[in-house]
Short mmCIF file of C-alpha atoms and ligand atoms in Angstrom, two decimals:
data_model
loop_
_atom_site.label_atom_id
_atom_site.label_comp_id
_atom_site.label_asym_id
_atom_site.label_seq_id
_atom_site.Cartn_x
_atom_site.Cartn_y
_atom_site.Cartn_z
CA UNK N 1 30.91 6.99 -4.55
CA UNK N 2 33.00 3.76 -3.99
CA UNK N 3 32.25 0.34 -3.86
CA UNK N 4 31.97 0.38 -0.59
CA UNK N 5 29.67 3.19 -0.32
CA UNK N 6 27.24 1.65 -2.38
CA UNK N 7 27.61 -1.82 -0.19
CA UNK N 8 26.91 0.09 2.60
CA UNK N 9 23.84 2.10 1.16
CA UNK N 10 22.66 -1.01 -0.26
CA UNK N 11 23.03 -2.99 3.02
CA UNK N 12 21.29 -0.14 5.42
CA UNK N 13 18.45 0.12 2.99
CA UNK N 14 17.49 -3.97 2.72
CA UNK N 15 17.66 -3.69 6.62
CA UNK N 16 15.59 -0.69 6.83
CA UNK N 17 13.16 -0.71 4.13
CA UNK N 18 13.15 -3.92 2.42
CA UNK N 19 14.50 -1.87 -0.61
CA UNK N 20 16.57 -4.84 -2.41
CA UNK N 21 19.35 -2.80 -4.89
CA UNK N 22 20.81 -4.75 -7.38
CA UNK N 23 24.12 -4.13 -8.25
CA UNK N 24 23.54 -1.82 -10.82
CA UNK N 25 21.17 0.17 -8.95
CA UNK N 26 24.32 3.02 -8.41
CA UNK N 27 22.58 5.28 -10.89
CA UNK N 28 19.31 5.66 -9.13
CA UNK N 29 20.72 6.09 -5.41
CA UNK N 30 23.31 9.03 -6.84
CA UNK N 31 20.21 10.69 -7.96
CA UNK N 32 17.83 10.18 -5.39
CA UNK N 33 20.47 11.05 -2.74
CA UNK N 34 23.38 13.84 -4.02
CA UNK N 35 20.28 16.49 -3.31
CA UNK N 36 19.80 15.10 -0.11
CA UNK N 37 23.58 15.58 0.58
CA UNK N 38 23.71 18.90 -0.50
CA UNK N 39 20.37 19.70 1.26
CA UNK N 40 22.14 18.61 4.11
CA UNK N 41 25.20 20.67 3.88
CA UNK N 42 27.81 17.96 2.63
CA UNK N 43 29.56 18.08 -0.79
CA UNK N 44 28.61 14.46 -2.29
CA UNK N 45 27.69 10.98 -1.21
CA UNK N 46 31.18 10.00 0.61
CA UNK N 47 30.79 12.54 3.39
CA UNK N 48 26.96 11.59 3.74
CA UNK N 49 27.97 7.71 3.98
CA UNK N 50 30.87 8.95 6.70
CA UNK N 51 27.88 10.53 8.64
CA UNK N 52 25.58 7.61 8.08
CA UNK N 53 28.13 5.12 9.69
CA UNK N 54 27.78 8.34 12.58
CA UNK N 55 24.83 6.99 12.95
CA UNK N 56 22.53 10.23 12.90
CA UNK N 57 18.78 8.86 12.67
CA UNK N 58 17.45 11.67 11.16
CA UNK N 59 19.85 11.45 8.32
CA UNK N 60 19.29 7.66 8.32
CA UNK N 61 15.53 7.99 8.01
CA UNK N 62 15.58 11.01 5.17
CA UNK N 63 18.05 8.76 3.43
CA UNK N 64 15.36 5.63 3.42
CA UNK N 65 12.46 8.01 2.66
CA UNK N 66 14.52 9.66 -0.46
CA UNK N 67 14.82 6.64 -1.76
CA UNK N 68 10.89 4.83 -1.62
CA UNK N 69 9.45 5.30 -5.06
CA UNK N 70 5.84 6.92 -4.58
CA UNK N 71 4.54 6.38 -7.94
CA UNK N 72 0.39 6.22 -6.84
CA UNK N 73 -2.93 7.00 -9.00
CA UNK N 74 -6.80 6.95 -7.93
CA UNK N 75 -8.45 3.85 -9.12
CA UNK N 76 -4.64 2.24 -10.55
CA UNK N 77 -5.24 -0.43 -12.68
CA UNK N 78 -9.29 -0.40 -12.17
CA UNK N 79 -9.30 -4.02 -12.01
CA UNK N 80 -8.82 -4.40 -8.29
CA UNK N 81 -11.45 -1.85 -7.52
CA UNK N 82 -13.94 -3.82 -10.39
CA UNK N 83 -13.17 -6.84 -7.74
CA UNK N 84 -14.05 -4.96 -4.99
CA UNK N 85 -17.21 -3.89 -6.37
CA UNK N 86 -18.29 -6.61 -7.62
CA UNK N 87 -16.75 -9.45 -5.93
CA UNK N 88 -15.11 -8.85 -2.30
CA UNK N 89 -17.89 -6.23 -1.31
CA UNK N 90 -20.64 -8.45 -2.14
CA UNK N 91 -19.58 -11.36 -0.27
CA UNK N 92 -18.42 -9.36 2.68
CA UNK N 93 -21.61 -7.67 2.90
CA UNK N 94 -23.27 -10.53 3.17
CA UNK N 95 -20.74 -12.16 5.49
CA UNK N 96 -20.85 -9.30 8.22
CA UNK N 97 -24.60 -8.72 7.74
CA UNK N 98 -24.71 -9.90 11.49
CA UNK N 99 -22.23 -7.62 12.87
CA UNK N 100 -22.41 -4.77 10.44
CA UNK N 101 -18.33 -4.21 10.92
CA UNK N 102 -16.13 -4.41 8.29
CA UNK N 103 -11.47 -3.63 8.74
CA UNK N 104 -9.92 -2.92 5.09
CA UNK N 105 -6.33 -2.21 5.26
CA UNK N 106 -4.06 -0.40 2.90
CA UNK N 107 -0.65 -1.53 3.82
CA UNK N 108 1.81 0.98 1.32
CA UNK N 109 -0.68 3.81 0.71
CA UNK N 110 1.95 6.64 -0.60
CA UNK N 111 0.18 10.05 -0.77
CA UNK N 112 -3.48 8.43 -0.51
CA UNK N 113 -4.87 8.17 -3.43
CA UNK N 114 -5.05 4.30 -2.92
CA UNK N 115 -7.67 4.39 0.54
CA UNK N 116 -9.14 7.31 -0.93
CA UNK N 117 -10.44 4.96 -3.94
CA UNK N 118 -11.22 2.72 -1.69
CA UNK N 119 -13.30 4.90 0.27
CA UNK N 120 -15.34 6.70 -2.94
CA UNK N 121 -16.34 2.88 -3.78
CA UNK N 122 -17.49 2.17 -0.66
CA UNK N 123 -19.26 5.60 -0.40
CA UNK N 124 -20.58 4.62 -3.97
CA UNK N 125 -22.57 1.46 -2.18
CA UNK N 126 -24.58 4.11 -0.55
CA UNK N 127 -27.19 2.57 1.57
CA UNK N 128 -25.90 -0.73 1.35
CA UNK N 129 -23.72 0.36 3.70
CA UNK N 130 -25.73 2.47 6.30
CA UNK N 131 -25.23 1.73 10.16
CA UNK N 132 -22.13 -0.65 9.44
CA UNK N 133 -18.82 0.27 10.83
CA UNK N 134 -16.28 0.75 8.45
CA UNK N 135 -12.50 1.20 9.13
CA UNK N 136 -9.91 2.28 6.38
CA UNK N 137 -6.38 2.24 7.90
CA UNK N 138 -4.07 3.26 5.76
CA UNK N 139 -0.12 3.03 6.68
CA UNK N 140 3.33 4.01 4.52
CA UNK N 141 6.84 3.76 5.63
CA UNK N 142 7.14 7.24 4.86
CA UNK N 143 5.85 9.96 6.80
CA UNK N 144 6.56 13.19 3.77
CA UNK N 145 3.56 10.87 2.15
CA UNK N 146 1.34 10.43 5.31
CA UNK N 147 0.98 14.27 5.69
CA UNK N 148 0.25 15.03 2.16
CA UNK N 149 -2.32 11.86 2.48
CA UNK N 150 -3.89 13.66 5.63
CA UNK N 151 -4.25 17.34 4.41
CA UNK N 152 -5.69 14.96 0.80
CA UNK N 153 -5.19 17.94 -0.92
CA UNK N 154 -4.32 16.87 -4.96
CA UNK N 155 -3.02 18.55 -7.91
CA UNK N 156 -4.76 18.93 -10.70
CA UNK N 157 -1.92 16.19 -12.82
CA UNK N 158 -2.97 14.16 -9.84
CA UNK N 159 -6.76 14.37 -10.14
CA UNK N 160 -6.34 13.45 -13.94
CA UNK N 161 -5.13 9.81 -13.56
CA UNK N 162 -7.25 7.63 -13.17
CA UNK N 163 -10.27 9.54 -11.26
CA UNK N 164 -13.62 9.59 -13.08
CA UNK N 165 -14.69 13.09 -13.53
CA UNK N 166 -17.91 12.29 -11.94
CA UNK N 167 -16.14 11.46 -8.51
CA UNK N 168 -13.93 14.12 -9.30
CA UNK N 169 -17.12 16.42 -8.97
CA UNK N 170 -18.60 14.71 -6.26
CA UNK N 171 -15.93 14.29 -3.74
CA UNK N 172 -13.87 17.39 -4.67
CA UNK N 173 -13.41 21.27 -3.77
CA UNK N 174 -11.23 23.32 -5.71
CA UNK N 175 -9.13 25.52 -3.78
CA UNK N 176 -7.13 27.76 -6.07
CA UNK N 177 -4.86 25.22 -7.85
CA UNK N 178 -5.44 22.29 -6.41
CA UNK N 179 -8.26 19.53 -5.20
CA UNK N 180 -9.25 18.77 -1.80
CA UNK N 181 -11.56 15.77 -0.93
CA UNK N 182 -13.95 16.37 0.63
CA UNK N 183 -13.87 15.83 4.80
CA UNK N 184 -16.46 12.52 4.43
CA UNK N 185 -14.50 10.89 2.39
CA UNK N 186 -11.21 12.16 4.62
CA UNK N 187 -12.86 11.27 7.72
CA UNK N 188 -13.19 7.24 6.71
CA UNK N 189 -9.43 6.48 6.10
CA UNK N 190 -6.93 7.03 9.49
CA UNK N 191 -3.19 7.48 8.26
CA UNK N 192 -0.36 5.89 10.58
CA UNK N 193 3.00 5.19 9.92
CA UNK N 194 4.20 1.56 9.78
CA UNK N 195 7.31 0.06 8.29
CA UNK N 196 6.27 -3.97 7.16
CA UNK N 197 9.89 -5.30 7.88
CA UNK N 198 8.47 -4.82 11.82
CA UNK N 199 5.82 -6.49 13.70
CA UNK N 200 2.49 -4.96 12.70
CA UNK N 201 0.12 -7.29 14.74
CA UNK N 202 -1.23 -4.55 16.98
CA UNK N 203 -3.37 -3.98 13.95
CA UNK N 204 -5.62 -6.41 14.11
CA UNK N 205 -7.55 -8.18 12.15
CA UNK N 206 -8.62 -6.82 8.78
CA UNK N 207 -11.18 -8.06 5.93
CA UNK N 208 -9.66 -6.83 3.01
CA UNK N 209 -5.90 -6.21 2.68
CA UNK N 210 -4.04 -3.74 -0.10
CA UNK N 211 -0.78 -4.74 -0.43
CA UNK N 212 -0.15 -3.35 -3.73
CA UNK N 213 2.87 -2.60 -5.65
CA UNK N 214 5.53 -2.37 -2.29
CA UNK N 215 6.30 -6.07 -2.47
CA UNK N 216 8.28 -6.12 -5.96
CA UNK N 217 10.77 -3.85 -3.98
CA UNK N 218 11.59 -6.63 -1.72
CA UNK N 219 13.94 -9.84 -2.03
CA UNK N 220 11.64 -13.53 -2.10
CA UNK N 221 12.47 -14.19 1.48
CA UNK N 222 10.81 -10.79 2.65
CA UNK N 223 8.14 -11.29 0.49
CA UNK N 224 7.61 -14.84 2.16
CA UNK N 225 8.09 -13.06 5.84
CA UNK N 226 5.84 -10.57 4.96
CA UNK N 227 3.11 -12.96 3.77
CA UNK N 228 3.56 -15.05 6.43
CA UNK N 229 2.66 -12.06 8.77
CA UNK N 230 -0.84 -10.82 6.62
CA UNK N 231 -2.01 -14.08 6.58
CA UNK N 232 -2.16 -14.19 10.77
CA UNK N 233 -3.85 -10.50 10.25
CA UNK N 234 -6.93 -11.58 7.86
CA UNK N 235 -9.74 -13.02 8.58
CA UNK N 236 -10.30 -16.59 7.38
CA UNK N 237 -13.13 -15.25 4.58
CA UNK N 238 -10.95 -12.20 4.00
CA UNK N 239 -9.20 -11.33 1.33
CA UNK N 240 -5.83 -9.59 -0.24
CA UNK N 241 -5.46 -7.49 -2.92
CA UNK N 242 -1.89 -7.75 -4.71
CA UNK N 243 -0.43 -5.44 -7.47
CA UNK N 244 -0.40 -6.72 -10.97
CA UNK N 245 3.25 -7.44 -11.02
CA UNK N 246 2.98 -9.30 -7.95
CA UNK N 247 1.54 -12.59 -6.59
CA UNK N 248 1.28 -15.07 -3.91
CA UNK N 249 2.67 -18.15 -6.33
CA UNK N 250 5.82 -20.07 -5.48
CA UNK N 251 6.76 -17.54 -2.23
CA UNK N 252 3.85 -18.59 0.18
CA UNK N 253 1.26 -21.64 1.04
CA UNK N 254 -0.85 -19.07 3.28
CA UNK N 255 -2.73 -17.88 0.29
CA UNK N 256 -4.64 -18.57 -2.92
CA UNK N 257 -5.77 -16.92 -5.77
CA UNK N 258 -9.02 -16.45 -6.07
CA UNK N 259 -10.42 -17.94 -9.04
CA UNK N 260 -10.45 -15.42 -11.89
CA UNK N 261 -10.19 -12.38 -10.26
CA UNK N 262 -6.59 -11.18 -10.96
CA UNK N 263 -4.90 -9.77 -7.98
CA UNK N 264 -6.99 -10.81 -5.84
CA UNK N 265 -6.02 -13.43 -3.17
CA UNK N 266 -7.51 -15.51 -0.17
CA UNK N 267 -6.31 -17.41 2.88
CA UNK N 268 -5.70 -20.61 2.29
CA UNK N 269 -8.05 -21.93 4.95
CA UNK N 270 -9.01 -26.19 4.47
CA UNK N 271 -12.12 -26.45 4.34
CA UNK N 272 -13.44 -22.86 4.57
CA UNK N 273 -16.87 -21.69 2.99
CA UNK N 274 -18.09 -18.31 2.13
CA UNK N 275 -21.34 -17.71 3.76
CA UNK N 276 -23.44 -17.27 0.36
CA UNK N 277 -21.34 -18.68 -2.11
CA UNK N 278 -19.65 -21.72 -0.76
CA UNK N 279 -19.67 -23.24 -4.61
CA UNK N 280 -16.86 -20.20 -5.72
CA UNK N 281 -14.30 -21.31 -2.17
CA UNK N 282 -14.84 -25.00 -2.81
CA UNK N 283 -13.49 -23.66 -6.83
CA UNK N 284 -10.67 -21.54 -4.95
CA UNK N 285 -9.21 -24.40 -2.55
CA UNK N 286 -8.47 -26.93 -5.79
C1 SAM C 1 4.93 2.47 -5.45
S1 SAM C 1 4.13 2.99 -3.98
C2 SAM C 1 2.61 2.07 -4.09
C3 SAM C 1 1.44 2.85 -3.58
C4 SAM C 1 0.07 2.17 -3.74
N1 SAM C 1 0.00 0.97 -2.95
C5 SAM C 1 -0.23 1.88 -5.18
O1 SAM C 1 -0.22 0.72 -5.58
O2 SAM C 1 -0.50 2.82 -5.94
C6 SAM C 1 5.08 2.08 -2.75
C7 SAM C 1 4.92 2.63 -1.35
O3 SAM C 1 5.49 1.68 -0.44
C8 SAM C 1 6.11 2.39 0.62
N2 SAM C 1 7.08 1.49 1.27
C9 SAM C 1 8.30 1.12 0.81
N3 SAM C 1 8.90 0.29 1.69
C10 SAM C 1 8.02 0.12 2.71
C11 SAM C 1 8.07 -0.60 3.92
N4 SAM C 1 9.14 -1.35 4.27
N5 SAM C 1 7.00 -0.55 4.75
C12 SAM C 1 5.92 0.20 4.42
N6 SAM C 1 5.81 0.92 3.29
C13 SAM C 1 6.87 0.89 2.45
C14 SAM C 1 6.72 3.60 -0.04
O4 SAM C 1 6.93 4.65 0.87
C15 SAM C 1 5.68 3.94 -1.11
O5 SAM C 1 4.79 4.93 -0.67
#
């Protein structure tokens, strides 16, 4: 591959993803795309540039989805779920207790395993939860992910990290080698597609975002843009949830940590009290 190859690979990918390649990235897109070339019927990466600048959209799209990185696990890194259960859930509970409605998004959900935590802990409040309306949208860039999320079918390497065995027995059927969950849990997450370089405001307005562990693929001013954007798509009293590489400091003024709970972020809203616990906001907006 030339210089110019990779310029070009590297350009269409910032445009289209977000992905931000450093200079030495030439490695990684050789071996994330020569087996797309050849899967494609070309000898190497020069003739599948030359058919890029074609401009075949189906190419262009396989090429962006070859080179996402999917890495996912049930409950990754526990903490954010531990703040879920015992921090966001309580307050929202108490929050929504007059409209029994609650919106959580999960904004880069790879192959599911992500909303599907999300969805055992809620199931795990049990009747805490009983008449409210919950919502679990759950979008990826990448649609080879969004059908493996649907069918929520998991190996059993995949069913190893990270899931307790107990929810593991609970919320799973074997079926010969692998794990399917089981069609409750399935039922409370709905799987779109959705690229976060475009507009996503059709949405709505969500509770709780997941935004976890996309963002460190993106240059600072995307991560500002994209910011910018969640922050009109939460509700004042809502809150984000951030990977633990990643955070809201020197990129955006729309949010604030939330006092030690790592990861976990909330609108910077003057003045704004948590119905409850209006001692722990008037902590957060110092
Ligand atoms: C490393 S995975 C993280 C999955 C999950 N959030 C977690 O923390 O385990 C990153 C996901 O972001 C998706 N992604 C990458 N660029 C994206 C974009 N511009 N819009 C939406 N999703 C994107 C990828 O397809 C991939 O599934």
């Amino acid at each position: 591959m030339t210089p110019f190859d990779y310029e070009f690979l590297r350009k269409m990918l910032k445009e289209r993803s977000g992905l931000d390649l450093s200079a030495d990235k030439q490695y990684l897109v050789e071996s994330r795309l020569i087996p797309l070339a050849r899967k494609a019927g070309l000898p190497g990466l020069p003739e599948l540039v030359q058919k890029l600048k074609g401009g075949t959209e189906a190419l262009t799209a396989d090429v962006v989805e070859a080179m996402t990185t999917n890495e996912t696990f049930f409950f990754r890194d526990k903490v954010p779920f531990d703040h879920l259960k015992a921090t966001v859930m309580p307050e929202l509970l108490q929050a929504r207790a007059g409209r029994r409605s609650l919106r959580i998004w999960c904004a880069a959900s790879s192959t599911g395993q992500e909303p599907y935590s999300i969805a055992m802990c809620l199931k795990e409040l049990g009747a805490a939860l009983t008449g409210w309306r919950v919502e679990i949208v759950a979008t990826d860039l990448s649609q080879g992910v969004l059908e493996k999320s649907r069918a929520g079918l998991f190996s059993q390497f995949e069913v190893q990290r990270g899931l307790p065995i107990q929810l593991l027995v609970k919320h799973f059927a074997q079926t010969g080698e692998l794990w399917q969950l089981n069609a409750d849990i399935r039922a409370m997450v709905q799987f779109r597609q959705l690229n976060l370089l475009q507009d996503f405001s059709h949405l709505g307005v969500f509770d709780i975002i997941f935004c976890r562990n996309v963002l460190i693929y993106f240059d600072q001013d995307t991560k500002t843009n994209v910011f910018g954007r969640l922050s009109r798509m939460i509700e004042p009293d809502g809150f984000l949830m951030l990977g633990a590489a990643e955070t809201v400091v020197g990129l955006t003024e729309a949010f604030k940590p939330y006092p030690d709970r790592r990861g976990l972020y909330i609108p910077n809203v003057a003045g704004r009290a948590r119905a409850g616990q209006p001692a722990l906001r008037a902590v957060a907006s110092r």
